[in-house]
PDB file of C-alpha atoms and ligand atoms in Angstrom:
ATOM      1  CA  MET A   1     -63.055  52.200  49.134  1.00 93.00           C
ATOM      2  CA  THR A   2     -65.767  50.477  46.638  1.00 96.00           C
ATOM      3  CA  ILE A   3     -68.208  52.511  44.776  1.00 97.00           C
ATOM      4  CA  LEU A   4     -70.279  50.405  42.799  1.00 98.00           C
ATOM      5  CA  SER A   5     -70.756  46.598  43.358  1.00 98.00           C
ATOM      6  CA  CYS A   6     -72.877  43.889  42.836  1.00 98.00           C
ATOM      7  CA  GLU A   7     -73.400  40.311  44.548  1.00 98.00           C
ATOM      8  CA  ASP A   8     -74.647  37.301  43.023  1.00 98.00           C
ATOM      9  CA  VAL A   9     -76.231  39.334  40.267  1.00 98.00           C
ATOM     10  CA  SER A  10     -78.527  37.287  37.779  1.00 98.00           C
ATOM     11  CA  LYS A  11     -80.782  38.261  34.780  1.00 98.00           C
ATOM     12  CA  HIS A  12     -83.137  36.371  33.040  1.00 97.00           C
ATOM     13  CA  PHE A  13     -85.071  37.416  29.647  1.00 96.00           C
ATOM     14  CA  LYS A  14     -87.631  34.492  29.190  1.00 92.00           C
ATOM     15  CA  ASP A  15     -85.825  31.725  28.412  1.00 91.00           C
ATOM     16  CA  THR A  16     -82.391  33.486  28.386  1.00 94.00           C
ATOM     17  CA  VAL A  17     -80.158  33.649  31.272  1.00 96.00           C
ATOM     18  CA  ALA A  18     -78.330  36.697  30.389  1.00 97.00           C
ATOM     19  CA  VAL A  19     -76.306  37.383  33.336  1.00 98.00           C
ATOM     20  CA  LYS A  20     -75.548  34.142  35.883  1.00 97.00           C
ATOM     21  CA  GLY A  21     -74.679  34.803  39.613  1.00 97.00           C
ATOM     22  CA  VAL A  22     -71.976  38.228  38.982  1.00 98.00           C
ATOM     23  CA  SER A  23     -70.294  39.539  41.527  1.00 98.00           C
ATOM     24  CA  LEU A  24     -67.989  42.434  41.141  1.00 97.00           C
ATOM     25  CA  ALA A  25     -66.609  45.832  42.908  1.00 97.00           C
ATOM     26  CA  LEU A  26     -65.750  48.765  40.965  1.00 97.00           C
ATOM     27  CA  GLY A  27     -63.411  51.095  43.283  1.00 96.00           C
ATOM     28  CA  ALA A  28     -63.486  54.751  43.851  1.00 93.00           C
ATOM     29  CA  ALA A  29     -61.118  56.205  40.819  1.00 91.00           C
ATOM     30  CA  GLU A  30     -60.923  52.563  39.465  1.00 95.00           C
ATOM     31  CA  SER A  31     -61.118  51.565  35.597  1.00 94.00           C
ATOM     32  CA  ILE A  32     -62.512  48.471  34.856  1.00 96.00           C
ATOM     33  CA  GLY A  33     -62.762  46.716  31.465  1.00 96.00           C
ATOM     34  CA  ILE A  34     -65.703  44.373  30.959  1.00 97.00           C
ATOM     35  CA  VAL A  35     -65.145  42.172  28.023  1.00 96.00           C
ATOM     36  CA  GLY A  36     -66.171  39.594  26.073  1.00 94.00           C
ATOM     37  CA  GLU A  37     -68.148  38.506  22.811  1.00 90.00           C
ATOM     38  CA  SER A  38     -71.370  39.385  21.816  1.00 90.00           C
ATOM     39  CA  GLY A  39     -74.357  38.022  23.602  1.00 93.00           C
ATOM     40  CA  SER A  40     -71.776  37.564  26.819  1.00 95.00           C
ATOM     41  CA  GLY A  41     -73.838  39.429  28.765  1.00 96.00           C
ATOM     42  CA  LYS A  42     -71.494  43.143  28.769  1.00 96.00           C
ATOM     43  CA  SER A  43     -74.484  45.143  28.518  1.00 95.00           C
ATOM     44  CA  THR A  44     -76.979  43.573  30.441  1.00 97.00           C
ATOM     45  CA  LEU A  45     -74.645  43.642  33.451  1.00 97.00           C
ATOM     46  CA  ALA A  46     -73.750  47.098  32.825  1.00 97.00           C
ATOM     47  CA  ASN A  47     -77.275  48.401  32.533  1.00 97.00           C
ATOM     48  CA  ILE A  48     -78.056  46.463  36.121  1.00 97.00           C
ATOM     49  CA  LEU A  49     -75.032  47.870  37.893  1.00 97.00           C
ATOM     50  CA  GLY A  50     -76.042  51.637  36.012  1.00 96.00           C
ATOM     51  CA  GLY A  51     -79.638  51.243  37.753  1.00 94.00           C
ATOM     52  CA  LEU A  52     -81.340  50.969  34.092  1.00 94.00           C
ATOM     53  CA  ILE A  53     -82.729  47.366  34.596  1.00 96.00           C
ATOM     54  CA  PRO A  54     -83.330  45.728  37.726  1.00 96.00           C
ATOM     55  CA  PRO A  55     -81.638  42.161  38.202  1.00 97.00           C
ATOM     56  CA  THR A  56     -83.937  39.087  38.658  1.00 97.00           C
ATOM     57  CA  SER A  57     -81.993  38.215  41.745  1.00 97.00           C
ATOM     58  CA  GLY A  58     -79.059  39.574  43.277  1.00 98.00           C
ATOM     59  CA  THR A  59     -78.054  42.955  44.908  1.00 98.00           C
ATOM     60  CA  VAL A  60     -76.254  46.089  43.599  1.00 98.00           C
ATOM     61  CA  TYR A  61     -74.733  48.458  46.203  1.00 98.00           C
ATOM     62  CA  PHE A  62     -73.960  52.233  45.129  1.00 97.00           C
ATOM     63  CA  ASP A  63     -71.773  54.172  47.891  1.00 95.00           C
ATOM     64  CA  GLY A  64     -72.440  51.497  50.462  1.00 94.00           C
ATOM     65  CA  GLU A  65     -76.467  51.192  49.995  1.00 96.00           C
ATOM     66  CA  LYS A  66     -78.545  48.616  48.362  1.00 97.00           C
ATOM     67  CA  ILE A  67     -80.019  50.202  45.022  1.00 96.00           C
ATOM     68  CA  SER A  68     -83.064  48.073  45.947  1.00 95.00           C
ATOM     69  CA  ASP A  69     -83.571  49.844  49.380  1.00 95.00           C
ATOM     70  CA  MET A  70     -83.158  53.496  48.519  1.00 96.00           C
ATOM     71  CA  LYS A  71     -85.060  56.102  49.048  1.00 95.00           C
ATOM     72  CA  LYS A  72     -86.444  58.153  46.087  1.00 93.00           C
ATOM     73  CA  THR A  73     -83.564  61.384  46.797  1.00 92.00           C
ATOM     74  CA  ASP A  74     -80.811  58.670  47.337  1.00 94.00           C
ATOM     75  CA  TYR A  75     -82.119  56.755  44.239  1.00 94.00           C
ATOM     76  CA  MET A  76     -81.909  59.829  41.967  1.00 91.00           C
ATOM     77  CA  ASN A  77     -78.257  60.658  43.553  1.00 92.00           C
ATOM     78  CA  PHE A  78     -77.377  57.317  42.715  1.00 95.00           C
ATOM     79  CA  ARG A  79     -79.025  57.588  38.797  1.00 93.00           C
ATOM     80  CA  GLN A  80     -77.278  61.150  38.638  1.00 91.00           C
ATOM     81  CA  ASN A  81     -74.149  59.561  39.753  1.00 94.00           C
ATOM     82  CA  VAL A  82     -73.548  57.192  37.345  1.00 96.00           C
ATOM     83  CA  GLN A  83     -73.796  58.169  33.710  1.00 94.00           C
ATOM     84  CA  PHE A  84     -73.368  55.964  30.340  1.00 94.00           C
ATOM     85  CA  VAL A  85     -71.888  56.732  27.354  1.00 92.00           C
ATOM     86  CA  PHE A  86     -73.912  54.493  24.655  1.00 90.00           C
ATOM     87  CA  GLN A  87     -72.339  53.197  21.348  1.00 87.00           C
ATOM     88  CA  SER A  88     -73.972  55.456  19.057  1.00 83.00           C
ATOM     89  CA  PRO A  89     -74.607  59.181  20.393  1.00 77.00           C
ATOM     90  CA  LYS A  90     -77.838  59.150  18.988  1.00 73.00           C
ATOM     91  CA  GLU A  91     -78.691  57.112  22.303  1.00 77.00           C
ATOM     92  CA  SER A  92     -77.046  59.584  24.215  1.00 81.00           C
ATOM     93  CA  LEU A  93     -77.885  63.108  22.279  1.00 88.00           C
ATOM     94  CA  HIS A  94     -81.496  63.984  21.641  1.00 90.00           C
ATOM     95  CA  PRO A  95     -81.823  64.339  17.869  1.00 90.00           C
ATOM     96  CA  TYR A  96     -83.691  67.666  17.840  1.00 93.00           C
ATOM     97  CA  LEU A  97     -81.794  69.447  20.566  1.00 94.00           C
ATOM     98  CA  LYS A  98     -78.952  71.592  19.527  1.00 95.00           C
ATOM     99  CA  VAL A  99     -75.681  70.670  21.294  1.00 96.00           C
ATOM    100  CA  ARG A 100     -75.501  73.758  23.792  1.00 95.00           C
ATOM    101  CA  THR A 101     -79.197  72.621  25.028  1.00 94.00           C
ATOM    102  CA  SER A 102     -77.958  68.861  25.630  1.00 94.00           C
ATOM    103  CA  LEU A 103     -75.041  70.126  27.346  1.00 94.00           C
ATOM    104  CA  ARG A 104     -76.769  72.536  29.614  1.00 92.00           C
ATOM    105  CA  GLU A 105     -79.590  69.779  30.204  1.00 89.00           C
ATOM    106  CA  PRO A 106     -77.402  67.692  32.631  1.00 88.00           C
ATOM    107  CA  PHE A 107     -77.170  70.998  35.359  1.00 85.00           C
ATOM    108  CA  TYR A 108     -80.505  71.347  35.508  1.00 82.00           C
ATOM    109  CA  ALA A 109     -81.192  67.295  35.822  1.00 75.00           C
ATOM    110  CA  LYS A 110     -79.153  67.669  39.095  1.00 69.00           C
ATOM    111  CA  GLY A 111     -80.981  70.237  40.515  1.00 65.00           C
ATOM    112  CA  ARG A 112     -78.683  73.005  39.792  1.00 59.00           C
ATOM    113  CA  ARG A 113     -81.306  75.451  38.236  1.00 59.00           C
ATOM    114  CA  ARG A 114     -79.962  78.233  40.249  1.00 65.00           C
ATOM    115  CA  THR A 115     -76.476  77.630  38.936  1.00 66.00           C
ATOM    116  CA  LEU A 116     -75.951  81.181  36.590  1.00 80.00           C
ATOM    117  CA  LYS A 117     -76.461  80.180  32.985  1.00 83.00           C
ATOM    118  CA  LYS A 118     -73.279  81.935  32.661  1.00 86.00           C
ATOM    119  CA  GLU A 119     -71.530  79.683  34.954  1.00 88.00           C
ATOM    120  CA  ILE A 120     -72.991  76.723  33.114  1.00 90.00           C
ATOM    121  CA  ASP A 121     -71.507  77.796  29.816  1.00 91.00           C
ATOM    122  CA  SER A 122     -68.136  78.594  31.001  1.00 92.00           C
ATOM    123  CA  GLN A 123     -68.259  74.905  32.359  1.00 91.00           C
ATOM    124  CA  ILE A 124     -69.298  73.706  29.131  1.00 94.00           C
ATOM    125  CA  LEU A 125     -66.678  75.665  27.151  1.00 94.00           C
ATOM    126  CA  ARG A 126     -63.839  74.141  29.643  1.00 92.00           C
ATOM    127  CA  ALA A 127     -65.099  70.994  28.967  1.00 92.00           C
ATOM    128  CA  LEU A 128     -65.532  70.975  25.363  1.00 94.00           C
ATOM    129  CA  GLU A 129     -61.668  72.417  25.572  1.00 91.00           C
ATOM    130  CA  ARG A 130     -60.902  68.917  27.487  1.00 86.00           C
ATOM    131  CA  VAL A 131     -62.418  66.956  24.639  1.00 89.00           C
ATOM    132  CA  GLN A 132     -60.740  69.346  21.817  1.00 89.00           C
ATOM    133  CA  LEU A 133     -63.793  70.614  20.620  1.00 93.00           C
ATOM    134  CA  ASN A 134     -64.672  73.931  19.308  1.00 94.00           C
ATOM    135  CA  GLU A 135     -67.207  76.242  20.767  1.00 95.00           C
ATOM    136  CA  SER A 136     -69.182  76.147  17.058  1.00 95.00           C
ATOM    137  CA  VAL A 137     -70.364  72.619  17.866  1.00 96.00           C
ATOM    138  CA  LEU A 138     -72.780  73.986  20.468  1.00 97.00           C
ATOM    139  CA  ASP A 139     -75.036  75.715  17.667  1.00 96.00           C
ATOM    140  CA  LYS A 140     -75.606  72.017  15.899  1.00 96.00           C
ATOM    141  CA  TYR A 141     -77.771  69.425  15.871  1.00 95.00           C
ATOM    142  CA  PRO A 142     -75.876  65.647  16.632  1.00 93.00           C
ATOM    143  CA  HIS A 143     -76.565  65.069  12.920  1.00 92.00           C
ATOM    144  CA  GLN A 144     -74.647  67.968  11.878  1.00 94.00           C
ATOM    145  CA  LEU A 145     -71.719  66.566  13.660  1.00 93.00           C
ATOM    146  CA  SER A 146     -69.255  63.607  12.499  1.00 90.00           C
ATOM    147  CA  GLY A 147     -69.268  60.305  14.464  1.00 86.00           C
ATOM    148  CA  GLY A 148     -65.996  61.394  16.506  1.00 88.00           C
ATOM    149  CA  GLN A 149     -67.341  64.805  17.361  1.00 91.00           C
ATOM    150  CA  ALA A 150     -71.003  63.708  18.311  1.00 91.00           C
ATOM    151  CA  GLN A 151     -68.818  61.001  20.692  1.00 89.00           C
ATOM    152  CA  ARG A 152     -67.266  63.332  22.176  1.00 91.00           C
ATOM    153  CA  VAL A 153     -70.361  66.015  23.063  1.00 94.00           C
ATOM    154  CA  SER A 154     -71.887  62.439  24.649  1.00 93.00           C
ATOM    155  CA  ILE A 155     -68.471  62.098  26.748  1.00 92.00           C
ATOM    156  CA  VAL A 156     -68.901  65.672  27.945  1.00 93.00           C
ATOM    157  CA  ARG A 157     -72.477  65.410  28.455  1.00 93.00           C
ATOM    158  CA  ALA A 158     -72.101  62.379  30.647  1.00 92.00           C
ATOM    159  CA  MET A 159     -69.024  63.817  32.524  1.00 90.00           C
ATOM    160  CA  ILE A 160     -69.923  67.498  32.901  1.00 90.00           C
ATOM    161  CA  THR A 161     -71.719  67.340  35.973  1.00 86.00           C
ATOM    162  CA  ASP A 162     -68.717  65.125  37.819  1.00 88.00           C
ATOM    163  CA  PRO A 163     -70.755  61.976  38.189  1.00 92.00           C
ATOM    164  CA  LYS A 164     -68.470  59.336  40.409  1.00 94.00           C
ATOM    165  CA  VAL A 165     -69.066  56.589  37.447  1.00 96.00           C
ATOM    166  CA  VAL A 166     -68.752  56.283  33.825  1.00 95.00           C
ATOM    167  CA  ILE A 167     -70.161  53.556  32.063  1.00 95.00           C
ATOM    168  CA  PHE A 168     -69.079  53.259  28.153  1.00 93.00           C
ATOM    169  CA  ASP A 169     -71.004  50.766  26.508  1.00 93.00           C
ATOM    170  CA  GLU A 170     -69.134  49.954  23.436  1.00 89.00           C
ATOM    171  CA  ALA A 171     -68.489  53.999  22.960  1.00 86.00           C
ATOM    172  CA  VAL A 172     -65.755  53.993  20.659  1.00 84.00           C
ATOM    173  CA  SER A 173     -66.590  50.585  18.797  1.00 78.00           C
ATOM    174  CA  ALA A 174     -68.725  52.141  15.975  1.00 74.00           C
ATOM    175  CA  LEU A 175     -65.835  54.791  15.425  1.00 79.00           C
ATOM    176  CA  ASP A 176     -63.223  54.511  12.345  1.00 82.00           C
ATOM    177  CA  ILE A 177     -59.748  53.267  13.570  1.00 84.00           C
ATOM    178  CA  LEU A 178     -58.009  56.435  13.535  1.00 83.00           C
ATOM    179  CA  VAL A 179     -61.399  58.768  15.312  1.00 85.00           C
ATOM    180  CA  GLN A 180     -60.879  55.491  17.847  1.00 84.00           C
ATOM    181  CA  ARG A 181     -57.241  56.193  18.653  1.00 87.00           C
ATOM    182  CA  GLU A 182     -58.283  60.468  19.226  1.00 86.00           C
ATOM    183  CA  VAL A 183     -61.188  59.456  21.476  1.00 86.00           C
ATOM    184  CA  ILE A 184     -59.270  56.782  23.504  1.00 89.00           C
ATOM    185  CA  GLU A 185     -56.396  59.283  23.730  1.00 87.00           C
ATOM    186  CA  ILE A 186     -58.887  61.878  25.263  1.00 87.00           C
ATOM    187  CA  LEU A 187     -60.164  59.537  27.581  1.00 87.00           C
ATOM    188  CA  LYS A 188     -56.710  58.508  28.837  1.00 85.00           C
ATOM    189  CA  LYS A 189     -56.662  62.469  29.682  1.00 84.00           C
ATOM    190  CA  LEU A 190     -59.900  62.447  31.306  1.00 84.00           C
ATOM    191  CA  ARG A 191     -59.017  59.789  33.127  1.00 82.00           C
ATOM    192  CA  GLN A 192     -56.381  61.666  35.076  1.00 80.00           C
ATOM    193  CA  ASN A 193     -59.481  63.286  37.132  1.00 70.00           C
ATOM    194  CA  ILE A 194     -58.993  60.880  39.741  1.00 70.00           C
ATOM    195  CA  ARG A 195     -62.187  61.167  41.373  1.00 84.00           C
ATOM    196  CA  THR A 196     -64.208  59.313  38.567  1.00 92.00           C
ATOM    197  CA  SER A 197     -64.475  55.574  38.330  1.00 95.00           C
ATOM    198  CA  TYR A 198     -64.937  54.061  34.819  1.00 94.00           C
ATOM    199  CA  LEU A 199     -66.407  50.751  33.470  1.00 96.00           C
ATOM    200  CA  PHE A 200     -65.515  50.056  29.662  1.00 94.00           C
ATOM    201  CA  ILE A 201     -67.795  47.927  28.244  1.00 95.00           C
ATOM    202  CA  THR A 202     -65.875  46.066  24.603  1.00 92.00           C
ATOM    203  CA  HIS A 203     -65.733  43.145  22.900  1.00 89.00           C
ATOM    204  CA  ASP A 204     -62.480  44.432  21.656  1.00 87.00           C
ATOM    205  CA  ILE A 205     -60.039  43.872  24.436  1.00 89.00           C
ATOM    206  CA  SER A 206     -56.971  46.457  22.843  1.00 86.00           C
ATOM    207  CA  THR A 207     -59.687  49.455  22.942  1.00 86.00           C
ATOM    208  CA  VAL A 208     -59.042  49.121  26.749  1.00 88.00           C
ATOM    209  CA  GLN A 209     -56.042  48.280  27.566  1.00 88.00           C
ATOM    210  CA  SER A 210     -54.696  51.466  28.066  1.00 88.00           C
ATOM    211  CA  LEU A 211     -57.674  52.954  30.028  1.00 91.00           C
ATOM    212  CA  THR A 212     -58.239  50.137  32.521  1.00 94.00           C
ATOM    213  CA  ASP A 213     -56.645  49.086  35.846  1.00 95.00           C
ATOM    214  CA  ARG A 214     -58.466  45.749  35.833  1.00 97.00           C
ATOM    215  CA  ILE A 215     -60.069  43.629  33.139  1.00 97.00           C
ATOM    216  CA  ILE A 216     -63.235  41.166  33.698  1.00 97.00           C
ATOM    217  CA  VAL A 217     -63.713  38.571  30.830  1.00 97.00           C
ATOM    218  CA  MET A 218     -67.366  37.251  30.558  1.00 97.00           C
ATOM    219  CA  LYS A 219     -68.466  34.308  28.724  1.00 96.00           C
ATOM    220  CA  ASP A 220     -72.052  33.190  28.693  1.00 96.00           C
ATOM    221  CA  GLY A 221     -73.119  35.426  31.254  1.00 97.00           C
ATOM    222  CA  ARG A 222     -70.300  34.779  33.757  1.00 97.00           C
ATOM    223  CA  ILE A 223     -66.912  36.227  34.773  1.00 97.00           C
ATOM    224  CA  VAL A 224     -64.597  33.626  33.492  1.00 96.00           C
ATOM    225  CA  GLU A 225     -61.037  35.716  34.500  1.00 96.00           C
ATOM    226  CA  ILE A 226     -60.834  38.833  36.261  1.00 97.00           C
ATOM    227  CA  GLY A 227     -57.069  40.444  37.098  1.00 97.00           C
ATOM    228  CA  LYS A 228     -54.947  43.559  36.497  1.00 97.00           C
ATOM    229  CA  THR A 229     -54.942  44.757  33.010  1.00 96.00           C
ATOM    230  CA  GLU A 230     -51.463  44.005  32.374  1.00 95.00           C
ATOM    231  CA  ASP A 231     -51.779  40.611  34.010  1.00 96.00           C
ATOM    232  CA  VAL A 232     -54.607  39.765  31.611  1.00 95.00           C
ATOM    233  CA  LEU A 233     -53.531  40.890  28.636  1.00 94.00           C
ATOM    234  CA  ASN A 234     -49.890  39.081  29.071  1.00 94.00           C
ATOM    235  CA  ASP A 235     -50.684  36.154  31.186  1.00 94.00           C
ATOM    236  CA  PRO A 236     -54.129  35.012  30.408  1.00 94.00           C
ATOM    237  CA  GLN A 237     -55.316  32.318  32.416  1.00 93.00           C
ATOM    238  CA  ASN A 238     -58.348  31.247  30.526  1.00 92.00           C
ATOM    239  CA  SER A 239     -58.520  29.570  27.190  1.00 93.00           C
ATOM    240  CA  TYR A 240     -61.330  31.881  26.062  1.00 93.00           C
ATOM    241  CA  THR A 241     -59.565  34.813  27.341  1.00 94.00           C
ATOM    242  CA  LYS A 242     -56.613  33.740  25.104  1.00 93.00           C
ATOM    243  CA  LYS A 243     -58.566  33.486  22.484  1.00 91.00           C
ATOM    244  CA  LEU A 244     -60.236  37.383  22.873  1.00 90.00           C
ATOM    245  CA  ILE A 245     -56.482  38.479  22.921  1.00 91.00           C
ATOM    246  CA  GLU A 246     -55.602  36.407  19.638  1.00 88.00           C
ATOM    247  CA  SER A 247     -58.431  37.494  17.983  1.00 85.00           C
ATOM    248  CA  ALA A 248     -57.576  41.392  18.532  1.00 79.00           C
ATOM    249  CA  ILE A 249     -54.168  41.405  17.322  1.00 68.00           C
TER     250      ILE A 249
HETATM  251  N1  ATP B 301     -83.937  43.089  26.520  1.00 88.20           N
HETATM  252  C1  ATP B 301     -83.710  42.097  26.208  1.00 88.20           C
HETATM  253  N2  ATP B 301     -84.446  41.011  25.838  1.00 88.20           N
HETATM  254  C2  ATP B 301     -84.365  39.466  25.799  1.00 88.20           C
HETATM  255  N3  ATP B 301     -82.921  39.039  25.623  1.00 88.20           N
HETATM  256  C3  ATP B 301     -82.128  39.950  25.664  1.00 88.20           C
HETATM  257  C4  ATP B 301     -82.645  41.391  26.079  1.00 88.20           C
HETATM  258  N4  ATP B 301     -81.174  42.126  25.956  1.00 88.20           N
HETATM  259  C5  ATP B 301     -80.312  41.223  26.097  1.00 88.20           C
HETATM  260  N5  ATP B 301     -80.953  39.792  25.915  1.00 88.20           N
HETATM  261  C6  ATP B 301     -80.143  38.813  25.757  1.00 88.20           C
HETATM  262  O1  ATP B 301     -79.270  38.430  26.520  1.00 88.20           O
HETATM  263  C7  ATP B 301     -77.954  37.879  26.234  1.00 88.20           C
HETATM  264  C8  ATP B 301     -76.818  39.141  26.520  1.00 88.20           C
HETATM  265  O2  ATP B 301     -76.896  40.224  25.819  1.00 88.20           O
HETATM  266  P1  ATP B 301     -76.140  41.109  25.931  1.00 88.20           P
HETATM  267  O3  ATP B 301     -76.544  42.406  25.131  1.00 88.20           O
HETATM  268  O4  ATP B 301     -75.716  41.720  27.738  1.00 88.20           O
HETATM  269  O5  ATP B 301     -74.666  40.779  25.547  1.00 88.20           O
HETATM  270  P2  ATP B 301     -73.261  41.617  25.082  1.00 88.20           P
HETATM  271  O6  ATP B 301     -72.346  40.603  25.749  1.00 88.20           O
HETATM  272  O7  ATP B 301     -73.295  42.986  25.708  1.00 88.20           O
HETATM  273  O8  ATP B 301     -73.292  41.842  23.683  1.00 88.20           O
HETATM  274  P3  ATP B 301     -73.153  43.105  22.726  1.00 88.20           P
HETATM  275  O9  ATP B 301     -71.730  43.196  22.660  1.00 88.20           O
HETATM  276  O10 ATP B 301     -73.617  42.196  21.213  1.00 88.20           O
HETATM  277  O11 ATP B 301     -73.941  43.549  23.487  1.00 88.20           O
HETATM  278  C9  ATP B 301     -78.206  37.421  24.648  1.00 88.20           C
HETATM  279  O12 ATP B 301     -78.605  36.666  24.063  1.00 88.20           O
HETATM  280  C10 ATP B 301     -79.166  38.772  24.378  1.00 88.20           C
HETATM  281  O13 ATP B 301     -80.006  38.394  23.268  1.00 88.20           O
END
């Protein structure tokens, strides 16, 4: 079953055509990596799929429904169910809010104001445990956390209300290599929650090989290769994909 898809989507920014006629389908519980060099249109495509920006042409579907035709409640449901983790935790976390407040907020945004605070807080504690964070982070502001801690808090915030899709846009790229590995290991564990689908956007194909079922390679706004992760990595068909793999080694 497909959860999120697009058909013949393009995006123009004045003279730039960032995405050109892209179609793809993310299955329920599937994980896809979208790779390509800087400027190839990955983030634009992700932002269109997540409803952050509208396409210039083409159609996006969530759970079988065109997002452009959705009534307000369905649209809100779509936005709640497609969460983002960005490269910098600064984009995901409010700088003036303590972590505790940032992590409670998604429950309220989802209309669960009546859920008991105690219940919300115990869910937060369980979620922190899953990403190996101590509860002491709850009383800190984002700038008091290390890069790896802040990114783990961003992951918890995106996932705490069990969205159907989480889009990671270069979410490990800015971390140093050891912390990057730690976060990848955590994401691998989180993937065992089979109800969630993932899109991992990255210029570094090596960071997604253990996290994805399929890989999509983008160049100049188009998909140039798509296939099972193993097949794309072991037997790339496109010369550009070969270059990406070589540069990642
Ligand atoms: N808001 C915008 N206004 C104008 N041009 C934009 C805008 N967003 C993206 N672009 C352009 O669209 C093209 C694709 O950008 P996009 O950020 O989607 O690529 P990317 O593959 O995600 O790159 P990166 O890895 O550097 O983020 C680029 O030429 C970029 O300059």
